[in-house]
Every structure is written in structure tokens, then in C-alpha cells.
Coordinates of C-alpha atoms in Angstrom, one line a residue:
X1 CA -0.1 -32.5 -20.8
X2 CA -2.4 -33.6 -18.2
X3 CA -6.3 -33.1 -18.6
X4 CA -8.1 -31.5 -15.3
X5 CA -11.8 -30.6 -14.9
X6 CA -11.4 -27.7 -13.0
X7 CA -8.7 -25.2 -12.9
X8 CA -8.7 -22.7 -9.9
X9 CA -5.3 -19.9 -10.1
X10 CA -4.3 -18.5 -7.0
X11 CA -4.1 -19.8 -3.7
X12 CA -5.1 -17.1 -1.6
X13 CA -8.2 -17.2 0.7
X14 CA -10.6 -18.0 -2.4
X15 CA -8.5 -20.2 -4.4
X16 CA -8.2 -22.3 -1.7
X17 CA -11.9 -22.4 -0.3
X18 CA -13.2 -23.1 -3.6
X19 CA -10.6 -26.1 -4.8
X20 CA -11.6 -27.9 -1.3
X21 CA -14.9 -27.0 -1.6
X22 CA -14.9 -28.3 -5.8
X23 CA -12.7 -31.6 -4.4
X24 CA -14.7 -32.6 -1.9
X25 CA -18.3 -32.4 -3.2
X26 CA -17.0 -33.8 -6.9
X27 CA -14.8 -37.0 -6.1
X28 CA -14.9 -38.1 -9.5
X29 CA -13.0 -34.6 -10.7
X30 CA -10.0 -33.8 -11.2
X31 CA -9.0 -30.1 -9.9
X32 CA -5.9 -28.3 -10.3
X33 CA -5.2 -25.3 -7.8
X34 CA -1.8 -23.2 -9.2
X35 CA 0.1 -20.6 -7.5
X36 CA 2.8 -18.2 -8.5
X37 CA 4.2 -18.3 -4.8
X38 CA 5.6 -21.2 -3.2
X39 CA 3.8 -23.7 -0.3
X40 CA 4.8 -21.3 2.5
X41 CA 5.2 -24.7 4.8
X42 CA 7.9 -23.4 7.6
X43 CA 6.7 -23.5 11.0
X44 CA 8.9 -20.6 12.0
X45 CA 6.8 -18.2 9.8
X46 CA 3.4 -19.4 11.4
X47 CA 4.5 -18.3 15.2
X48 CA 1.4 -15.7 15.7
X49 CA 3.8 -13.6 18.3
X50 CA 5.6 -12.7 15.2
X51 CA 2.5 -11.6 12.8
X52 CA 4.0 -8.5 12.2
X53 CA 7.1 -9.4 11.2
X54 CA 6.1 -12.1 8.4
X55 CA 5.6 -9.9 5.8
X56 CA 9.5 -8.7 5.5
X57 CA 10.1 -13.0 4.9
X58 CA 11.6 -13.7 1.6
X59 CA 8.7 -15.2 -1.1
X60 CA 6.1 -14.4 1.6
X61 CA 5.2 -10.7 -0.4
X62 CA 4.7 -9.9 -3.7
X63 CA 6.3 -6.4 -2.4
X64 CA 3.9 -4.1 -4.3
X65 CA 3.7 -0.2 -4.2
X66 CA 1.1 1.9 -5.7
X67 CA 1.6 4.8 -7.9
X68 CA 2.6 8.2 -6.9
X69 CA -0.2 9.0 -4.9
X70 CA -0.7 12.8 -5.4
X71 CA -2.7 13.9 -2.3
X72 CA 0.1 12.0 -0.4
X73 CA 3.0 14.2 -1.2
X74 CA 3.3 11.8 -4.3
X75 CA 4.2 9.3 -2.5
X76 CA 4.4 5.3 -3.7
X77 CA 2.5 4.2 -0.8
X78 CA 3.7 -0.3 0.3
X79 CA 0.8 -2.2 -0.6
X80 CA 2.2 -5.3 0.6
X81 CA 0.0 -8.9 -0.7
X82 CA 0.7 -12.4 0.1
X83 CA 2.9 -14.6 -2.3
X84 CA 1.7 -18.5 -2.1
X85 CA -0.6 -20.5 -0.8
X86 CA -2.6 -19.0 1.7
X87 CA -2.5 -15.2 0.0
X88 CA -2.6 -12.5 1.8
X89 CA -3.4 -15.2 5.0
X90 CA 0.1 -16.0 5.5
X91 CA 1.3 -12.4 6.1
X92 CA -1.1 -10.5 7.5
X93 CA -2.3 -9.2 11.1
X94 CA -4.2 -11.9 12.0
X95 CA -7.2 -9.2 13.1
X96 CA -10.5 -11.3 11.9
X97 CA -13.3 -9.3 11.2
X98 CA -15.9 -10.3 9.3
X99 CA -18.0 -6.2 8.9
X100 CA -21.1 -4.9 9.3
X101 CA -24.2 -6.5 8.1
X102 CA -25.0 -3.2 6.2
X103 CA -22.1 -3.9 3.9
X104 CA -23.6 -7.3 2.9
X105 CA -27.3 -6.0 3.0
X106 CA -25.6 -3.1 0.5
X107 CA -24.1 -5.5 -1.9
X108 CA -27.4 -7.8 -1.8
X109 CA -29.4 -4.5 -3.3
X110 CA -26.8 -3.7 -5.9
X111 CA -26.7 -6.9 -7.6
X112 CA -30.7 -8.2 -6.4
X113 CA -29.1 -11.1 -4.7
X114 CA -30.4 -12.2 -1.5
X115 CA -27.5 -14.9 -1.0
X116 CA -25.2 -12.3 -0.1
X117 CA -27.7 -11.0 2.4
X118 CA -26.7 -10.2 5.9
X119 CA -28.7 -13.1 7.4
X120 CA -27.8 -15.5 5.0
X121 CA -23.8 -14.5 4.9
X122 CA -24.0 -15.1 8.4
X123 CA -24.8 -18.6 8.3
X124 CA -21.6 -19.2 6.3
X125 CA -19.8 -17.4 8.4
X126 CA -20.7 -19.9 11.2
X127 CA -20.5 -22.5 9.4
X128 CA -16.7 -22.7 8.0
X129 CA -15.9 -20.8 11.9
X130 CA -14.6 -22.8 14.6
X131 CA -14.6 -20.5 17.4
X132 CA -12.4 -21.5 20.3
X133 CA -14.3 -20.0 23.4
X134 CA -11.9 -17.4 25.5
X135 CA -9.8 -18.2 28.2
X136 CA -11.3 -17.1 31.5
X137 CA -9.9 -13.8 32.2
X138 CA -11.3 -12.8 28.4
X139 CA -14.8 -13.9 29.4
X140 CA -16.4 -10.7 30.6
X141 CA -15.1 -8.9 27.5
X142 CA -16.0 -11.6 24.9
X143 CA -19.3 -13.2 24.8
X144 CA -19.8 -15.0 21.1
X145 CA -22.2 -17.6 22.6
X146 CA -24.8 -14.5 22.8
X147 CA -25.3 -15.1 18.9
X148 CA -24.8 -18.8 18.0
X149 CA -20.8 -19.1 17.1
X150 CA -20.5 -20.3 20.6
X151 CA -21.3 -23.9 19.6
X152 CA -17.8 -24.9 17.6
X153 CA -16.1 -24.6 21.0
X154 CA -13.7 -27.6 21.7
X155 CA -14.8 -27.5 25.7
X156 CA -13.3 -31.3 26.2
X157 CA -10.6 -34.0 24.2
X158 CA -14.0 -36.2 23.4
X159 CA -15.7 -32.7 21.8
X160 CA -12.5 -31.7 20.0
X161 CA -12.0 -35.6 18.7
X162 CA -15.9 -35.3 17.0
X163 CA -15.5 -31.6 15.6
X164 CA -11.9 -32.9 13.6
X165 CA -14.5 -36.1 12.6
X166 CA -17.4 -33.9 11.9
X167 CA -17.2 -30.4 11.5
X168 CA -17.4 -28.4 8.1
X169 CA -15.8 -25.6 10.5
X170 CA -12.2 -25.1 9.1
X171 CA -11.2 -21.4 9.7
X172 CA -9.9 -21.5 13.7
X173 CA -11.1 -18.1 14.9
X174 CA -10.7 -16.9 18.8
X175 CA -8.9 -14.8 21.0
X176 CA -5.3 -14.4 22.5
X177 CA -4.4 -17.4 25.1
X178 CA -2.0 -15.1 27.4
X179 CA -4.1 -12.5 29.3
X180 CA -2.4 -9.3 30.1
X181 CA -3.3 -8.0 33.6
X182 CA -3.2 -4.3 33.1
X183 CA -5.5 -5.0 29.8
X184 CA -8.4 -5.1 32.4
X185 CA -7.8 -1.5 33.3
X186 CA -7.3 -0.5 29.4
X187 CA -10.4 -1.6 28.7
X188 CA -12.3 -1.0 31.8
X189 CA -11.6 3.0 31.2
X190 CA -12.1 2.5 27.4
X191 CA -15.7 1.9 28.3
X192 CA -16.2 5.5 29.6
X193 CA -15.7 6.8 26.5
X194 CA -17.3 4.0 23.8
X195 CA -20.0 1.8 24.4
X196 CA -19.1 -1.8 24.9
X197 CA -19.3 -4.6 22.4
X198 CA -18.7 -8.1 23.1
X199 CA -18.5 -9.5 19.8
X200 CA -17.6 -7.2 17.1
X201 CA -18.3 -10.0 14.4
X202 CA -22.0 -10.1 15.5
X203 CA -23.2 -8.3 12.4
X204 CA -22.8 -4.5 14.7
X205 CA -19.6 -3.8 15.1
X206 CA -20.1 -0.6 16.9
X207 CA -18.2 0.2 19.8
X208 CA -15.4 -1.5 21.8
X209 CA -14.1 -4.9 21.8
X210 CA -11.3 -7.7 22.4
X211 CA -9.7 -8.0 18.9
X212 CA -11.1 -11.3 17.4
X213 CA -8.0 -13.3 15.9
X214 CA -7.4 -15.6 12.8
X215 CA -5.2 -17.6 15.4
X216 CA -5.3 -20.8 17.2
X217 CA -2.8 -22.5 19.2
X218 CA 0.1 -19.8 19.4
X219 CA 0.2 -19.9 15.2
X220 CA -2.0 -17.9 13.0
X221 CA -4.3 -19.8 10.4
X222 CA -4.1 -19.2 6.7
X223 CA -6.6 -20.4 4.6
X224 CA -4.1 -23.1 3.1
X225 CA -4.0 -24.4 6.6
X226 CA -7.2 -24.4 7.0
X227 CA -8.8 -25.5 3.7
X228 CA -5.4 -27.5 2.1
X229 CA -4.2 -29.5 5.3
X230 CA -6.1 -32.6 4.3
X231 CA -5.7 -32.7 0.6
X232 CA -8.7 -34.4 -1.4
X233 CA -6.9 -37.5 -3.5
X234 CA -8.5 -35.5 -6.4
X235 CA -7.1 -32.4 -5.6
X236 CA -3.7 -31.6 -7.6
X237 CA -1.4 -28.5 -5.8
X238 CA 1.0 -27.1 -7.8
X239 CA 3.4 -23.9 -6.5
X240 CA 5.9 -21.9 -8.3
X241 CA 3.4 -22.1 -11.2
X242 CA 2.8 -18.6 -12.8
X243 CA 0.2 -18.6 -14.9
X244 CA 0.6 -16.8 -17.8
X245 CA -2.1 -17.0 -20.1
X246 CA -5.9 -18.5 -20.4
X247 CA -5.9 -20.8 -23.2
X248 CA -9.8 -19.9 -25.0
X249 CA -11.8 -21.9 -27.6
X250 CA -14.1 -19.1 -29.1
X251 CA -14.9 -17.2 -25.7
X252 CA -14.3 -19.8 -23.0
X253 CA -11.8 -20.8 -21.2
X254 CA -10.5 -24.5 -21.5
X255 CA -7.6 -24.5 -20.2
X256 CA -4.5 -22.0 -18.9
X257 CA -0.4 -21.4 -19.8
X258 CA 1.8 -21.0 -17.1
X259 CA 5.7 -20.6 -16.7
X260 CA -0.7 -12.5 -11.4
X261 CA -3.3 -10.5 -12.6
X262 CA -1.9 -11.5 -15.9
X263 CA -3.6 -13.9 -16.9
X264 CA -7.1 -11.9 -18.2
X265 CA -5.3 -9.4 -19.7
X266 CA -2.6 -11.3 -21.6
X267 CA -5.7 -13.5 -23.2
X268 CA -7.7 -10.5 -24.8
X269 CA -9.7 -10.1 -21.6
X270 CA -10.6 -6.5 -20.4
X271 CA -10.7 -3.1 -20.8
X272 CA -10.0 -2.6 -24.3
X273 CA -8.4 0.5 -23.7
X274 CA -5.8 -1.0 -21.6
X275 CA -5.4 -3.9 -23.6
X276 CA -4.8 -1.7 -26.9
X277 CA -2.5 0.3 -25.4
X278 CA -0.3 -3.0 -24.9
X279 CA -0.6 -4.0 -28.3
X280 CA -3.2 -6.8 -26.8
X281 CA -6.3 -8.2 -29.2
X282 CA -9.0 -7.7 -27.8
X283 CA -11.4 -11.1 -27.0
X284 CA -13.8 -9.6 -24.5
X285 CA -14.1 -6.4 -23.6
X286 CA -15.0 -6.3 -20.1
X287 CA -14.6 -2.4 -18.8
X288 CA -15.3 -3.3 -15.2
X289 CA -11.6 -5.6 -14.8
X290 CA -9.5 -3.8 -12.5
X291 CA -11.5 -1.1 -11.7
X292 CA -13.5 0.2 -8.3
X293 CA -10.6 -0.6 -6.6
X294 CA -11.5 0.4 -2.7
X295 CA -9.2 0.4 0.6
X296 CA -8.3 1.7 3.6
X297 CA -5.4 4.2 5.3
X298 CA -4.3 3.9 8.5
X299 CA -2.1 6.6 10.8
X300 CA -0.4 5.3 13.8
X301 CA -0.3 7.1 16.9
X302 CA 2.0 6.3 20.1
X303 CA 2.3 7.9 23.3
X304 CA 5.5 7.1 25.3
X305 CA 4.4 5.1 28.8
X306 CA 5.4 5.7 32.5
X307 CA 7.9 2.8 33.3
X308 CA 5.4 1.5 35.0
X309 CA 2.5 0.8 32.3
X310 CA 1.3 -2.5 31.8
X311 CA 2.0 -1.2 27.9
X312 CA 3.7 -2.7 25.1
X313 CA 7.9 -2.8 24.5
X314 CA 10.9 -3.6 22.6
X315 CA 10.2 -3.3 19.2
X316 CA 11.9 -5.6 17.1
X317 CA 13.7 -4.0 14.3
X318 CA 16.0 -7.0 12.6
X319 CA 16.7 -10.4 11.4
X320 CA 18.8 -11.1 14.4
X321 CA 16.8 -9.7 17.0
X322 CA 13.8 -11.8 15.7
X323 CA 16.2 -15.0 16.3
X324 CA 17.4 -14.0 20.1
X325 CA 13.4 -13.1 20.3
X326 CA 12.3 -16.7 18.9
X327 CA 15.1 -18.3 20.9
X328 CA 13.8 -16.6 24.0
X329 CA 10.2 -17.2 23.8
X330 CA 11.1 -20.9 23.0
X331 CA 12.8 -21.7 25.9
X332 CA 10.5 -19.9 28.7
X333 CA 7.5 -17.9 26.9
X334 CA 8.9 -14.5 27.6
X335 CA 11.2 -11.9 25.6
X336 CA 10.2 -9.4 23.6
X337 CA 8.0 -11.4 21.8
X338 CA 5.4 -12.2 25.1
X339 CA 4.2 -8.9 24.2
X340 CA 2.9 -9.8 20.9
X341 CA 0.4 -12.4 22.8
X342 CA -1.1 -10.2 24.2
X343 CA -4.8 -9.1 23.7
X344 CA -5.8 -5.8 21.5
X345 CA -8.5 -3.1 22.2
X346 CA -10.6 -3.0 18.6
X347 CA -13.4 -0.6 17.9
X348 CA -15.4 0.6 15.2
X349 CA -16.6 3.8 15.6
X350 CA -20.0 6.7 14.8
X351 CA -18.5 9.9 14.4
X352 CA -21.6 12.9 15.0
X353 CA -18.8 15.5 13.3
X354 CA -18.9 13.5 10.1
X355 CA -22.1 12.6 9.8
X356 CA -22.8 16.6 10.1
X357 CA -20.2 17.8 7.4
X358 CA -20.4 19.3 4.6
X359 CA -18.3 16.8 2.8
X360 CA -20.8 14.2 4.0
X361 CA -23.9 16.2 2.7
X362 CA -22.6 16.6 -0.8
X363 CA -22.4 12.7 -0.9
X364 CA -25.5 11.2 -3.2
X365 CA -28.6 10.5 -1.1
X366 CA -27.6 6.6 -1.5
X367 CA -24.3 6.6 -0.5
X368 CA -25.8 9.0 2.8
X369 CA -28.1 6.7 3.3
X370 CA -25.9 3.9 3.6
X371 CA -23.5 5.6 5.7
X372 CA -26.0 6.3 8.2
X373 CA -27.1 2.3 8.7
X374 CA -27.2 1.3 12.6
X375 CA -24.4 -1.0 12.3
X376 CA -21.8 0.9 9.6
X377 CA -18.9 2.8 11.4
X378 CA -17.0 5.5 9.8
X379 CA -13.4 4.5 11.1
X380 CA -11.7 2.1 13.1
X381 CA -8.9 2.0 15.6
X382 CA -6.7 -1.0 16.9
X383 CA -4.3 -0.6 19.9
X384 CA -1.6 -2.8 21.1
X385 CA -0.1 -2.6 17.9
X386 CA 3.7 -2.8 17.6
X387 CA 5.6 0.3 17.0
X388 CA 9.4 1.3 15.8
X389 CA 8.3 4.9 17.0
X390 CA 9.9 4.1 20.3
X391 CA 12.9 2.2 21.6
X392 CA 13.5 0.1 24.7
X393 CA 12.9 0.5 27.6
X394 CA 10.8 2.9 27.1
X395 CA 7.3 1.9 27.3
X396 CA 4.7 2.7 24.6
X397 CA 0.6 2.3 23.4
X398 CA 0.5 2.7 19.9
X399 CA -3.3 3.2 18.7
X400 CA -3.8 2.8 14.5
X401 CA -6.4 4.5 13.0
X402 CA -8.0 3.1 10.2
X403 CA -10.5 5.2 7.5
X404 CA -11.8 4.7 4.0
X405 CA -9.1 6.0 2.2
X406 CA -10.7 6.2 -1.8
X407 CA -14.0 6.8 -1.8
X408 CA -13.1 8.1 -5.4
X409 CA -12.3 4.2 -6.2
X410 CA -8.7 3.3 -7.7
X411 CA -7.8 1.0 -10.4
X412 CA -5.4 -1.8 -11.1
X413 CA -3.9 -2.6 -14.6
X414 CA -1.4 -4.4 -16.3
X415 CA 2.1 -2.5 -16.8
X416 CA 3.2 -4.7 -19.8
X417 CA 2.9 -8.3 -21.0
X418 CA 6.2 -9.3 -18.7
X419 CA 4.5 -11.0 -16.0
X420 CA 7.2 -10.4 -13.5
X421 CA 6.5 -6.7 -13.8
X422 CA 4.1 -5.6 -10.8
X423 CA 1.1 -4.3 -12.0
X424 CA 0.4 -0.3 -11.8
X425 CA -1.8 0.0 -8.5
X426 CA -3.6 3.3 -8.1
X427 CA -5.9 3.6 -5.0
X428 CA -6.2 7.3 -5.6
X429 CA -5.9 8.1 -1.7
X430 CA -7.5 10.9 -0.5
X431 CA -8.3 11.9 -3.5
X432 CA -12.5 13.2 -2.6
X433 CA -13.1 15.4 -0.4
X434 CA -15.0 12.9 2.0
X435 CA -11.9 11.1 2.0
X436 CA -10.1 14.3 3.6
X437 CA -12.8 15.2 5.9
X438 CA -12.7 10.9 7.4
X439 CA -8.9 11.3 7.8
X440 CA -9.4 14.2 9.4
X441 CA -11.9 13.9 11.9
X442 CA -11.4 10.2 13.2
X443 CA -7.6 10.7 13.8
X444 CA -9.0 14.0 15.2
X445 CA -11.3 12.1 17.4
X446 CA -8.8 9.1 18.7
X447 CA -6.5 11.7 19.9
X448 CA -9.2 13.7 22.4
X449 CA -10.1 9.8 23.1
X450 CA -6.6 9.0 24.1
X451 CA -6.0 12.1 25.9
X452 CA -9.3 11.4 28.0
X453 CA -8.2 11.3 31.9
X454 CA -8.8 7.6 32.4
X455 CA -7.1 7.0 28.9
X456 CA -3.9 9.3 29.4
X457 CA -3.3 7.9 33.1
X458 CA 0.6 7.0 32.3
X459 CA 1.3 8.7 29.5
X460 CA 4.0 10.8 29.1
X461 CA 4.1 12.6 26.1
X462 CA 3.4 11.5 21.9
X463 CA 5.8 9.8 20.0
X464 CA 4.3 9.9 17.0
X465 CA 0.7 12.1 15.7
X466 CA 0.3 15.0 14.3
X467 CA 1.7 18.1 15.7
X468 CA -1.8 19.4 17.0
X469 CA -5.2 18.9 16.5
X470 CA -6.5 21.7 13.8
X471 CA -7.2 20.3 10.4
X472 CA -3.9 21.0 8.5
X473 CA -1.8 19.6 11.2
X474 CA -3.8 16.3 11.0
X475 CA -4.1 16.4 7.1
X476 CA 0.0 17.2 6.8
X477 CA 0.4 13.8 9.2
X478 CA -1.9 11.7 6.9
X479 CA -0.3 13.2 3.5
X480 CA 3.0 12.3 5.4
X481 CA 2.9 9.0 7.1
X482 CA -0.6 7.2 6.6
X483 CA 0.1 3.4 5.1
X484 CA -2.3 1.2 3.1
X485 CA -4.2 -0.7 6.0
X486 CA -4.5 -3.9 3.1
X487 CA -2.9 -6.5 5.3
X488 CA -3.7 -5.1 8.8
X489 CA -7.0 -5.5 9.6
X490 CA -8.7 -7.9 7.2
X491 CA -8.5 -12.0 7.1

């Protein structure tokens, strides 16, 4: 058995942040960092053009659902989290957004900590950023020198040789490298509608923006690649690893058994109610595990483009279609998968009609309060998003809208002490009335957005939306196709 000083388990974005982190400022230390998933090394599943897909690769996904989800037609809703180093990192959208500052001003009040401040978040934030300034065609839409993030751009060989010698910047953060001509025209009519924003990760998201991407180079960035390429000689990786157990001595921790969220429970740690039902002594009963659980929905909608449109196409729908795609984009950058290099409108959006609800007046006077904070949207849409909704030729602009989904907060707990059981996930979607009246009105509100004169120039007709735009229609769309936005939108 082999002795370590510090033990991190997991390898997602945390894990491997705080290993580095514990490796490189303790060289006399031994750390361990264990994973359940494996190293997620092959190239082939780092190409950013096929972000989408990398979540349907074998060992990337722990393939979770949630519960029956009663205010979704009972639905068991995918709620799809990255297996092996890098987390959630190696699967997901790539989108990097780091939220509003009054989300981190929020959390600073609830737990009287001015670390996790706005203004003091934000100077981590630059500092583990390396922000690759935007190609030239991207610079009257993206301007993040304004607020100071402008600095960790490479600009020449000699710059980019003394950031790799110097930098504590590890996360490469930028936008797409292929400009899409009729993007120009997108966002140039967008502006009619929203106000502009040329850096949604200032701290005020609000309004519309180029999508900000966890990408560098044609390939996204995980936080193993970022924090785990250069591995401290202190630093011990080990994959395949489940841990099943935290070895205590009275009520600490000294050391762990392993063979996902199994590991507190499984050692006495936790709700005792949950851990009694499973027949599990109880060590430390710690009511808050697994609870406030909190996450988005998202509905797509597509409208079918004139053959003409500058628009997205050709979704691909298969193992062997990805290959011809790959092969294609390999040997001349074009193919199916050029589209998926192409920029994204993001916004993050006020909404007057909830803000004047009912639904939002019976909130407490906090959460109102809150709410109401200059820089906190109510919903957010992406567009340029892939789409099976239509097939090729045909054109298509598929817009996702993305809302708080359970403002009555969700739960996760152990299903039984077999660690290769998922655990039982329950978001409880929809499940306030605030939650209904968000869904609602923002889906509500992209639609008369997207059917705006300047916005609808091309389109032909919806592919997918709800059948009109009174309240039941929209509800019966979100109770019927509305996913988990976990991996779309957040790095």
C-alpha cells in the first residue's frame, strides 16, 4: 500500500485544478488524483468541429437519466456527465461562460465570504484564462481587451514562447478561427432587437454576443489538458480507479478504498435518512449532501432556411457519417463538419413580462431582489447549434433556449451500496410555478425574436417549436421535448 499526503477523487474540472494546484505549490508531497473513468487521451475525440458528437463515445459518459420527471409527462429526462479525466470537460459544448457577477456577489452574502466576491472571482478568472485575441473578422463583435483579459494574448512566436515559460494561465479560452460571412448579417440584424455585448464574460452578460469558446487550436480544452498536461513528478494519476469507500479514523478521513458519489455515503457520511434506509451506519450526519440540486432546461427551436442562407447543414446522425465527415475535413477543411467552426450568436436576456408576473411576485422579497440585479438574466438562447430536426440539403438555424429549470431545487442520492448503479437524480423540473411561467415566457419571447423581419429574412417555415404561441402550446412543447442543458452551456 502506498502512503500519499493528499488524496483528490475525481478528475473533473476541480479534481484536476486542485491536484496541480496541491503539486505544484507542495513539492515535497505526495498527491494522488483517482478517477473512475479512464485518461480520455485520443486525439480523435478532442476535434472541437465534433463537440457535439463526443458525448455518444464509449467511456466518455456516465450516461445518466434522472427520475420520472412528473411535470414532464414523467419523463426520465438524459442528464449526460463526463466519465474520466477532464469531467464533464471532455464532452461537453465547449460554450465558456463564466455568469454574472450577481451570482457570485449572491453566494458571497449567503456564506459572509468576500473571496467569492464578484471583484475578487474575477481576478481568478483572469488569472488561470489565456485568452487568444479574435481573428480579424471577429474583432468588431468581440472586444475582451475593454476589461483586462486582453493581456494573455499570444500576438507573436517570442510572446507565445514566454507565456508557455511564464504564465499561470492554463485554461485556453477564445473564439472560433473560421469566420462565416453571412454571420455578419446574423448578428448585424440581431442588434435591432438586443442590445450589444462584446464580452459576455465581463461580469454583465446582458445582451448579444459571439459565443466565447473553451477551444484553442481546432480542439476543445478539458481541464485535464489544461491543468494535467505537464504532470508535477509529485503528482500520482491513477484512471479506472473507482473509489469505493473513505477509510475514517474517528471522524476524518485518512485514507480511501477503491475497486461516484459513493464514496460519502458508503462511509457513514450524509443524510441519515438516506443512509438508514440502506442499511448504512451513520458516522456524520450531514443533511445538506445531495441536496439543492439546481439546473437548467433547454427547448430547441429550428426554422428551415431558403437554399440560399448562409445557415447551418447536414446533420450528422451516425458512426459512419462522423468518419466520411473526419475524413473530409482532414483532407481539405470542408464537409459537413466546416459548419461546426463556425461562430455562434449567444445572449442572455431581461424579460419585462417576467419580471411583471404573478409567478415572479409571489417569490420571497430576497430571491426578487436578486432576480432584479443589473447584470442577472432570466434565460439564455444560443444559435448555430446543430440539429437532427432537419435533413440535407435543406438548410436550417436552430436557436436553444435555455431557463432555470428547478427553482424548487432537486436532489441526488445513492440508489444502493453497488457502486455501478447510477445514483437516483431528481432535478424536480418545472416543478414551481416560476419555473412554468420562465419556460413559458422566454421560449415565448425567442420565437417573436426570431420571427422579427430582419431575423426571419430566409426562413421558410419551423421545423421544430411549439405549435403556437399561447401558454399551453408552449408549456405542452417544454413538458414534451425540453432536455437537461447540464453539458451545453457550462465549462
Amino acid at each position: 500500500m502506498t502512503d500519499y499526503d493528499y488524496i483528490v477523487v475525481g478528475a473533473g474540472p476541480a479534481g484536476c485544478a486542485l491536484a496541480k494546484r496541491l503539486a505544484d505549490h507542495l513539492p515535497r508531497q505526495n498527491i494522488l488524483l483517482l478517477d473512475a473513468g479512464g485518461p480520455n487521451e485520443d486525439k480523435a475525440h478532442q476535434t472541437f468541429g465534433e463537440r457535439h458528437w463526443t458525448l455518444t463515445v464509449p467511456g466518455y459518459n456516465w450516461g445518466y437519466k434522472t427520475v420520472s420527471q412528473p411535470e414532464l409527462d414523467s419523463r426520465e429526462v438524459d442528464y449526460s456527465r463526463g466519465k474520466g479525466l477532464g469531467g464533464s470537460t471532455a464532452i461537453n459544448f465547449c460554450v465558456y461562460t463564466r455568469g454574472p457577477s450577481a451570482d457570485y456577489d449572491h453566494w458571497s452574502a449567503l456564506v459572509e465570504d468576500p473571496a467569492w466576491a464578484w471583484e475578487n472571482v474575477e481576478k481568478r478568472f483572469d488569472r488561470v484564462e489565456n485568452f487568444h485575441h479574435p481573428i480579424s473578422e471577429a474583432s468588431g463583435y468581440v472586444a475582451v481587451a475593454d476589461d483586462g483579459r486582453g493581456k494573455r494574448g499570444y500576438g507573436t512566436i517570442l510572446m507565445l514562447l514566454i507565456t508557455i515559460l511564464t504564465r499561470h494561465s492554463l485554461v485556453d479560452v477564445g473564439v472560433t478561427e473560421i469566420w462565416d460571412p453571412g454571420f455578419d448579417e446574423f448578428m448585424k440584424n440581431a442588434y435591432h432587437y438586443h442590445p450589444k455585448n462584446n464580452n459576455h464574460n465581463s461580469g454583465n452578460p446582458i445582451g448579444i454576443s459571439v459565443c466565447q469558446l473553451s477551444a484553442c487550436g481546432g480542439h476543445r480544452v478539458t481541464a485535464s489538458g489544461a491543468y494535467l498536461a505537464s504532470t508535477p513528478s509529485n503528482l500520482t494519476i491513477m484512471t479506472n480507479a473507482t473509489v469505493t469507500k473513505l477509510v475514517l479514523k474517528g471522524k476524518s478521513v485518512v485514507g480511501v478504498e477503491y475497486s461516484l458519489l459513493t464514496e460519502f455515503y458508503t462511509s457513514g457520511i450524509g443524510p441519515s435518512q438516506d443512509l438508514s434506509v440502506l442499511g448504512i451506519p451513520v458516522v456524520q450526519d450531514l443533511p445538506g449532501v445531495g441536496k439543492n440540486l439546481q439546473d437548467r432546461l433547454f427547448l430547441e427551436l429550428v426554422t428551415v432556411q431558403d437554399p440560399g442562407s448562409h445557415h447551418r447543414t447536414s446533420y450528422i446522425d451516425s458512426p459512419s457519417a462522423l468518419g466520411q465527415a473526419r475524413k473530409e475535413w482532414t483532407k481539405n477543411k470542408s464537409g459537413p463538419l466546416s459548419d461546426y467552426y463556425l461562430p455562434q450568436m449567444i445572449a442572455y436576456l431581461k424579460s419585462d413580462k417576467i419580471a411583471s408576473s404573478k409567478e415572479f411576485e409571489d417569490l420571497d422579497d430576497q430571491t426578487r431582489q436578486f432576480m432584479h440585479a443589473e447584470t442577472k438574466p432570466f434565460y439564455e438562447i444560443v444559435s448555430q447549434n446543430p440539429s437532427p430536426s432537419v435533413k440535407a440539403p435543406e438548410k436550417y438555424l436552430s436557436t436553444a433556449v435555455a431557463f432555470p429549470g428547478n427553482h424548487g431545487s432537486g436532489s441526488i442520492r445513492l440508489a444502493s451500496l453497488n457502486s455501478n448503479d447510477p445514483p437516483i437524480i431528481d432535478p424536480k423540473f418545472l416543478s414551481h410555478p416560476f419555473d412554468k411561467r420562465v419556460a413559458i415566457e422566454s421560449v415565448r419571447e425567442t420565437l417573436t425574436f426570431l420571427k422579427q423581419p430582419l431575423m426571419a429574412k430566409g426562413s421558410l417555415r419551423f421545423a421544430a417549436g411549439p405549435d403556437g404561441h399561447s401558454d399551453e402550446e408552449i408549456l405542452v412543447r417544454n413538458i414534451d421535448a425540453s432536455s437537461s442543458d447540464g453539458n451545453v452551456s457550462r465549462s
